[in-house]
XYZ file of C-alpha atoms in Angstrom:
528
model
C 64.534 113.516 98.617
C 67.031 111.870 96.522
C 66.629 109.530 94.402
C 68.046 106.104 95.440
C 71.085 104.566 92.988
C 69.860 101.213 91.359
C 71.127 98.301 91.983
C 72.667 98.010 88.335
C 74.299 100.841 88.545
C 75.527 99.837 91.965
C 76.617 96.756 90.503
C 77.928 98.138 87.460
C 80.227 101.716 89.302
C 81.043 98.942 91.728
C 82.875 96.903 89.003
C 84.135 99.912 87.363
C 86.049 100.793 90.449
C 87.815 97.345 91.260
C 88.857 96.740 87.010
C 90.450 100.091 86.770
C 92.148 99.848 89.912
C 93.015 96.075 89.370
C 93.677 97.643 86.063
C 96.172 100.622 87.314
C 98.430 98.049 89.938
C 98.557 96.129 87.588
C 100.341 98.730 85.222
C 101.972 100.328 88.223
C 103.367 97.082 88.945
C 104.783 95.977 85.034
C 105.745 99.215 84.741
C 108.598 99.101 88.005
C 108.606 95.597 86.727
C 110.781 96.841 83.605
C 112.214 99.559 84.944
C 114.140 96.839 87.306
C 114.781 94.935 84.576
C 116.345 98.354 82.904
C 118.308 98.392 85.917
C 119.325 95.159 86.138
C 120.304 95.115 82.277
C 122.416 98.170 82.345
C 123.938 97.134 86.205
C 125.513 94.068 83.957
C 126.936 95.643 81.203
C 128.720 98.714 83.816
C 129.843 95.401 85.771
C 131.190 93.743 82.949
C 132.707 97.561 81.388
C 133.852 98.422 84.846
C 136.023 94.759 85.272
C 136.555 94.565 81.507
C 138.754 97.807 82.107
C 140.417 97.323 85.409
C 141.689 94.504 84.061
C 143.274 95.333 80.975
C 146.643 95.827 81.119
C 147.667 99.007 79.616
C 145.722 100.493 81.720
C 147.346 98.564 84.009
C 150.559 99.512 82.999
C 149.813 102.488 82.371
C 149.874 103.770 86.002
C 153.510 103.071 85.992
C 154.531 106.190 83.612
C 154.780 109.689 84.351
C 151.581 110.702 83.146
C 149.404 108.073 82.916
C 146.028 109.929 81.757
C 147.518 110.490 78.070
C 147.074 106.513 77.498
C 144.186 105.553 80.117
C 141.658 109.033 79.073
C 141.823 107.317 75.121
C 141.184 103.755 76.151
C 138.767 104.760 78.727
C 137.017 106.991 76.020
C 136.493 104.196 73.473
C 134.918 102.193 75.577
C 132.751 104.650 76.739
C 132.106 105.613 73.696
C 131.405 101.830 71.694
C 129.400 100.739 75.153
C 126.313 103.548 75.807
C 127.256 104.216 79.151
C 127.822 107.759 80.077
C 131.190 107.871 81.886
C 134.408 105.983 82.575
C 136.455 107.155 85.246
C 139.806 105.908 86.060
C 141.064 106.653 89.446
C 144.573 106.028 91.193
C 144.403 104.770 94.949
C 143.495 108.452 95.877
C 141.025 109.197 94.338
C 142.905 110.779 91.472
C 140.842 110.946 87.682
C 143.720 110.079 84.429
C 140.051 110.061 82.451
C 136.911 111.247 82.454
C 134.455 112.457 79.807
C 135.297 116.448 80.656
C 138.696 116.507 79.661
C 139.096 119.546 82.479
C 138.110 117.317 85.707
C 141.913 114.519 84.497
C 143.882 115.523 87.464
C 141.288 116.405 89.667
C 139.457 114.166 92.740
C 136.590 112.623 92.425
C 133.269 114.015 93.648
C 132.380 110.905 96.304
C 134.175 108.839 98.259
C 136.376 106.770 96.848
C 136.887 104.089 99.566
C 134.937 101.650 98.822
C 136.740 100.685 95.311
C 140.017 101.198 97.013
C 139.350 98.990 99.634
C 139.311 95.815 97.271
C 135.931 95.549 97.344
C 132.905 96.236 94.555
C 130.067 99.085 94.678
C 126.635 99.519 93.205
C 124.116 102.495 93.491
C 123.060 105.747 92.782
C 125.686 108.670 93.506
C 124.953 112.247 92.484
C 128.896 113.509 90.494
C 129.730 116.075 88.262
C 127.608 115.123 85.366
C 124.277 114.779 88.099
C 123.054 111.936 90.036
C 123.434 108.278 87.823
C 123.559 104.767 88.853
C 127.233 104.053 88.993
C 129.573 100.492 89.534
C 132.829 101.026 91.250
C 135.205 98.389 91.372
C 139.697 98.362 92.187
C 141.999 98.013 89.793
C 144.464 95.540 91.331
C 148.589 96.118 90.825
C 150.669 92.745 89.022
C 151.146 92.337 93.155
C 147.964 92.070 94.129
C 147.289 95.182 96.092
C 144.856 97.984 95.005
C 146.300 100.576 93.009
C 142.910 102.158 91.456
C 139.778 101.883 90.872
C 137.115 102.239 87.531
C 133.727 104.054 88.129
C 131.036 103.346 85.413
C 128.453 105.246 85.069
C 124.401 106.058 83.290
C 122.782 109.099 83.922
C 119.052 108.223 85.642
C 117.952 110.262 83.481
C 119.057 107.799 80.801
C 116.931 105.114 82.565
C 113.787 107.308 82.917
C 113.934 108.036 79.188
C 114.436 104.354 78.312
C 111.578 103.869 80.531
C 109.028 106.595 78.770
C 109.837 104.671 75.453
C 109.315 101.492 76.974
C 105.819 102.396 78.027
C 103.913 103.182 74.587
C 104.614 99.514 74.354
C 102.689 98.496 77.493
C 99.781 101.448 77.344
C 97.744 99.543 74.588
C 98.004 96.330 77.035
C 96.679 98.459 80.235
C 94.051 100.075 78.122
C 93.159 97.050 76.304
C 92.610 95.598 79.639
C 90.777 97.953 81.306
C 88.480 98.163 78.468
C 87.565 93.981 78.596
C 86.787 95.033 82.328
C 84.437 97.268 81.918
C 82.882 95.607 79.252
C 82.649 92.917 81.324
C 81.672 94.770 84.308
C 78.753 95.965 81.933
C 77.958 92.403 80.793
C 78.094 90.838 84.391
C 76.079 94.250 85.942
C 73.164 93.879 83.224
C 73.706 89.384 83.894
C 72.692 90.471 87.756
C 69.974 92.137 86.945
C 67.524 90.078 84.872
C 68.236 87.047 87.182
C 67.034 88.968 90.174
C 63.774 89.965 87.683
C 64.735 93.461 87.819
C 64.024 93.839 91.594
C 66.036 95.937 94.314
C 67.185 95.525 96.806
C 64.266 96.999 99.068
C 61.858 94.492 96.819
C 63.667 91.587 96.649
C 63.595 91.842 100.749
C 60.127 92.499 100.497
C 59.167 89.573 98.999
C 61.291 87.545 100.884
C 59.325 88.803 104.040
C 56.161 88.476 102.659
C 57.110 84.706 101.761
C 58.204 83.416 104.317
C 54.711 85.715 106.635
C 52.908 83.642 103.284
C 54.576 80.260 104.152
C 54.345 80.536 107.491
C 50.782 81.634 108.942
C 49.143 79.135 105.882
C 46.740 76.128 107.082
C 48.729 74.014 105.122
C 51.538 71.937 106.374
C 54.592 73.098 102.947
C 57.254 70.719 102.104
C 59.579 71.948 99.590
C 62.810 68.990 98.682
C 65.395 69.466 96.323
C 66.611 67.525 93.767
C 69.434 65.980 96.173
C 66.866 65.461 98.685
C 67.524 67.570 101.060
C 64.953 70.111 103.155
C 64.442 73.191 101.520
C 61.847 74.455 102.927
C 59.013 73.560 106.028
C 56.659 75.995 106.899
C 55.317 75.963 111.014
C 52.666 74.046 110.219
C 54.482 71.230 108.412
C 56.825 71.259 111.548
C 53.145 70.118 113.641
C 51.666 67.785 111.152
C 54.639 65.565 111.194
C 56.906 65.743 113.715
C 60.042 67.997 111.974
C 62.685 69.857 114.404
C 62.878 73.369 113.634
C 65.400 74.860 111.116
C 65.904 70.947 108.870
C 65.872 72.839 105.929
C 68.890 71.379 104.958
C 69.327 67.823 106.119
C 68.451 64.986 104.102
C 64.553 64.377 104.178
C 65.197 60.350 104.451
C 66.062 61.200 108.010
C 63.398 63.726 108.905
C 60.369 62.839 107.097
C 57.720 59.838 108.158
C 58.511 56.601 105.971
C 54.499 57.181 104.528
C 55.610 60.917 104.123
C 58.437 59.608 101.741
C 56.425 57.303 99.672
C 53.933 59.742 98.305
C 57.117 62.003 97.202
C 58.503 59.151 95.912
C 54.684 58.849 93.955
C 52.938 60.700 90.737
C 53.113 64.112 90.765
C 50.187 65.657 91.257
C 48.583 62.029 93.458
C 47.263 62.853 97.083
C 47.286 60.163 99.572
C 45.940 59.306 103.307
C 49.111 59.611 105.120
C 49.203 58.680 109.090
C 52.388 60.302 110.978
C 52.251 59.927 114.633
C 48.436 59.777 115.129
C 47.543 62.443 112.765
C 45.613 61.616 109.368
C 47.284 63.822 106.925
C 45.584 63.829 103.417
C 49.064 64.445 101.477
C 49.798 65.952 97.835
C 52.768 65.508 96.132
C 53.723 67.958 93.101
C 56.923 68.848 90.996
C 58.668 72.600 91.051
C 59.331 74.327 87.995
C 61.764 77.124 87.335
C 61.948 78.404 84.112
C 60.471 75.002 82.542
C 63.230 72.886 84.213
C 62.248 70.282 87.944
C 64.247 71.302 90.423
C 62.510 70.357 93.062
C 59.294 68.657 94.935
C 57.233 70.175 96.897
C 54.304 67.892 99.324
C 51.190 69.845 100.678
C 49.651 67.518 103.720
C 46.673 69.625 105.081
C 45.654 66.849 108.752
C 41.673 65.469 108.555
C 42.330 64.536 112.049
C 40.077 66.213 113.459
C 37.284 65.409 109.936
C 38.205 61.923 110.604
C 36.770 62.441 113.681
C 33.911 63.540 113.609
C 32.872 61.293 109.715
C 33.453 58.607 112.832
C 31.016 59.915 114.742
C 28.895 60.542 112.143
C 28.738 56.690 110.973
C 28.367 55.902 114.751
C 24.879 58.532 115.094
C 24.213 57.430 111.436
C 24.045 53.659 112.602
C 22.755 54.503 115.768
C 19.746 55.711 113.425
C 19.483 53.051 111.283
C 19.251 50.536 114.109
C 16.663 53.151 115.676
C 14.965 53.857 112.657
C 14.194 49.283 112.654
C 13.161 49.297 115.887
C 10.180 51.696 114.904
C 10.219 49.303 111.176
C 9.538 46.659 114.167
C 7.604 48.334 116.384
C 4.968 48.878 113.801
C 4.602 45.731 113.169
C 3.625 44.532 116.083
C 1.191 47.447 116.950
C -0.569 46.355 113.825
C -0.369 42.622 114.560
C -1.895 44.361 118.089
C -4.499 46.277 116.552
C -5.699 43.200 114.624
C -5.938 40.808 117.568
C -7.708 43.319 119.149
C -10.261 44.209 116.279
C -10.972 40.355 115.930
C -11.684 40.123 119.713
C -8.847 38.205 121.190
C -7.358 40.525 123.406
C -5.950 37.728 125.543
C -3.610 36.557 122.178
C -3.017 40.066 122.039
C -1.075 40.652 125.083
C 0.887 36.769 124.848
C 2.280 38.158 121.463
C 3.051 41.399 123.061
C 5.161 39.138 125.497
C 6.501 37.110 123.627
C 7.627 39.676 120.704
C 10.132 41.311 123.488
C 10.486 44.456 121.223
C 9.217 46.568 124.571
C 13.033 47.231 125.757
C 15.589 49.535 125.685
C 17.896 49.615 122.903
C 20.682 49.089 125.386
C 18.920 45.935 126.503
C 21.679 43.512 127.075
C 24.209 45.722 126.220
C 24.831 47.438 129.315
C 27.527 45.858 131.292
C 27.591 46.919 135.321
C 31.773 47.065 134.833
C 31.345 49.707 132.432
C 31.400 53.448 133.675
C 33.115 55.255 130.855
C 30.294 56.904 129.499
C 31.698 57.290 126.177
C 32.534 53.369 126.244
C 28.844 52.226 126.751
C 27.884 54.470 124.055
C 29.883 52.755 121.490
C 29.260 49.270 122.225
C 25.742 50.320 121.903
C 25.823 52.034 118.653
C 28.503 48.732 117.629
C 25.306 46.627 118.830
C 22.806 48.165 116.789
C 24.913 47.904 113.753
C 26.352 45.003 114.111
C 22.776 43.423 114.004
C 21.962 45.049 110.711
C 25.287 43.509 109.074
C 23.489 40.318 110.444
C 26.519 39.704 113.484
C 25.659 39.847 116.396
C 28.457 41.920 118.871
C 28.653 39.785 122.614
C 30.505 42.028 125.351
C 32.178 39.813 128.154
C 29.099 40.060 131.428
C 32.535 40.091 133.681
C 34.209 43.567 131.784
C 35.299 46.548 133.367
C 36.448 49.555 131.834
C 36.257 53.436 133.362
C 36.934 56.546 132.338
C 40.958 57.126 131.786
C 40.506 60.697 130.930
C 41.304 59.792 127.514
C 39.742 58.669 124.701
C 42.329 56.034 123.758
C 39.946 53.171 124.531
C 37.050 54.090 122.230
C 39.391 54.997 119.693
C 41.018 50.951 119.810
C 37.708 49.089 121.032
C 35.523 51.361 117.808
C 38.234 49.542 115.036
C 38.888 46.820 116.425
C 34.829 46.021 116.596
C 34.982 47.944 113.116
C 37.645 45.501 111.671
C 36.447 42.360 113.478
C 32.148 42.882 111.963
C 33.842 43.368 108.939
C 35.384 40.191 108.652
C 32.822 38.028 110.875
C 30.094 38.733 107.917
C 26.589 38.034 107.685
C 25.906 35.234 110.794
C 29.200 35.946 112.537
C 30.024 36.289 115.570
C 31.962 38.850 117.580
C 32.984 38.905 121.280
C 34.177 41.968 123.182
C 36.129 41.809 126.456
C 37.421 44.899 128.791
C 39.017 44.144 131.548
C 41.035 46.260 134.689
C 44.188 45.267 136.213
C 47.617 47.508 137.805
C 50.517 47.016 137.436
C 54.215 48.725 139.298
C 54.286 51.381 136.862
C 50.150 51.567 137.469
C 46.105 51.067 135.820
C 46.792 48.650 133.231
C 43.387 48.488 130.200
C 43.022 45.246 128.364
C 40.159 45.150 125.501
C 40.510 41.933 123.716
C 37.692 41.492 120.453
C 37.705 38.543 118.561
C 35.146 37.130 115.759
C 34.287 34.144 113.832
C 35.455 35.009 110.254
C 38.620 33.650 108.541
C 40.825 35.171 111.014
C 44.862 36.375 109.576
C 47.257 34.743 108.143
C 50.626 34.468 110.083
C 52.074 36.235 107.039
C 50.546 39.179 107.596
C 49.959 39.717 111.228
C 52.958 41.435 111.193
C 51.910 44.142 108.673
C 48.879 44.940 109.621
C 49.711 47.200 111.281
C 51.452 49.010 108.763
C 49.807 52.505 107.876
C 48.891 51.943 103.928
C 48.651 48.247 104.409
C 44.821 46.765 103.627
C 42.697 43.763 102.943
C 39.943 46.257 102.058
C 38.760 48.454 99.134
C 38.772 51.488 99.919
C 41.212 54.906 100.118
C 40.531 55.250 103.588
C 41.704 51.239 104.454
C 45.050 51.157 106.098
C 44.607 53.281 108.777
C 42.873 52.025 111.974
C 45.212 48.880 113.125
C 48.208 51.126 111.684
C 46.534 53.810 114.457
C 45.589 51.311 117.166
C 49.843 49.953 117.049
C 50.453 53.371 117.007
C 47.989 54.530 121.091
C 49.095 51.552 122.374
C 53.013 52.421 121.840
C 53.063 55.945 122.931
C 51.259 55.058 125.988
C 53.833 52.089 127.029
C 51.239 49.682 125.945
C 50.949 46.305 122.595
C 48.829 45.263 119.891
C 48.668 41.533 119.971
C 46.571 39.461 116.882
C 46.213 35.482 116.967
C 43.621 32.949 116.594
C 40.817 33.079 118.688
C 38.471 30.020 119.817
C 35.958 29.907 116.540
C 38.578 30.192 114.281
C 38.799 33.762 113.652
C 41.131 36.732 114.548
C 41.739 37.394 118.196
C 43.781 41.234 118.799
C 44.859 42.172 122.444
C 45.528 45.043 122.842
C 47.141 46.311 126.471
C 46.930 50.159 127.946
C 48.155 51.298 131.001
C 47.509 54.643 132.120
C 48.473 57.189 129.918
C 51.044 59.459 130.729
C 50.400 62.781 130.821
C 46.502 63.788 132.763
C 43.958 64.749 129.452
C 46.633 62.439 126.648
C 44.556 61.462 124.412
C 44.244 59.821 121.116
C 42.583 60.375 117.718
C 39.288 57.786 116.283
């Protein structure tokens, strides 16, 4: 196989061809301009000589003599030698020569057509006469009465024009050669600069690198966003499109028009900082870093990792732990009861042992007083069971309105909303507090609506905070993962066309009410 010519050599050869072509074109143009200037200069000279001869009184008077050539020939030759033209020929009205550089041609008819000057007009052009091809001017000679009595023809040989041009070329050639050398040096420098700028890679290697980069960026499981120094999106991979909801083909658009407010805050944060961000109903971990090229910052890079499923698993794990803790507490209390019963039996008081068992009330199920007949969604029932046990461990009473009604709607939205509201209410109520939960099912023009009401007897929510508490990242508690729950509740409610509101409970604490219309699509749901 033939070896490919390197890009550096191709660039150099291409530029050399361009430079030489341009220099050659300029040289030809300069030569033509110079030739035109020489011809124009001679034309002015010849016109001046011809008109001066035609106006000489001695020349006009000689036309009336019996032998005009005797007087006109010396004058014409004197003027010819003084002006440097090739010939000065004077003719009568019939074209008979009265003067000529070759005396033998005097008295003979001119070899070219004399009709133009004899008609009273001036002729300028190239013609071939007895002396050869020449650039000539012919003007009429007018008598005292204004009639044309003859003509004057002044010319210079084309060979003389060419000789004058060739004499001027040595002054032009060094400039042309210098320009060519300068252009060649510039071409070499440019080709070397381009070659270095592309890291000495060939086009095939660059294409392979780009294809590999695109394949890697669009196949990784993390969202990758690059923003240039002007705040415009430079690169967005497929995972970032999915996680951030960025429209495909957004490269080049301002980041502020495309990205979520939480992501923009991360972009404005310090390099290397990671934040938990709620985008839509997805929980993401976003990390910002600077893009550095040759030691200079050229933009910002944002890497997003989806933690929605992990967050859901952790919440589920928290529920299992809460249930396990509740079972452990009941087992501990049950062991104490059994020890007491055993002691009473050993002391011979079986009747008192039976009374103690009846009074203790620890022989029932974990779901005692939790199950509500109207709550038919197993997931909601399980959540209430676990949250009641957790609240009890925290010293908080969780009371579910016995008239609550909630059926399965094909999504986990109710569980997500209810779990976040109860967690916040339990934390707000504190030791010895009470949390009340009520669920209602109704119907509107657009379909079924589930209403969730959660109240606590804690300090409540200040009027100034009632709008901000639904903003992602806003929290009054410590912890890196705070400020997500209520924002997620608000987004789920708005996605389903409902709303969430906060007010004051009768006990003085906070009262959250969430309206959740039926899901728009069967099987749609949020995250928890």
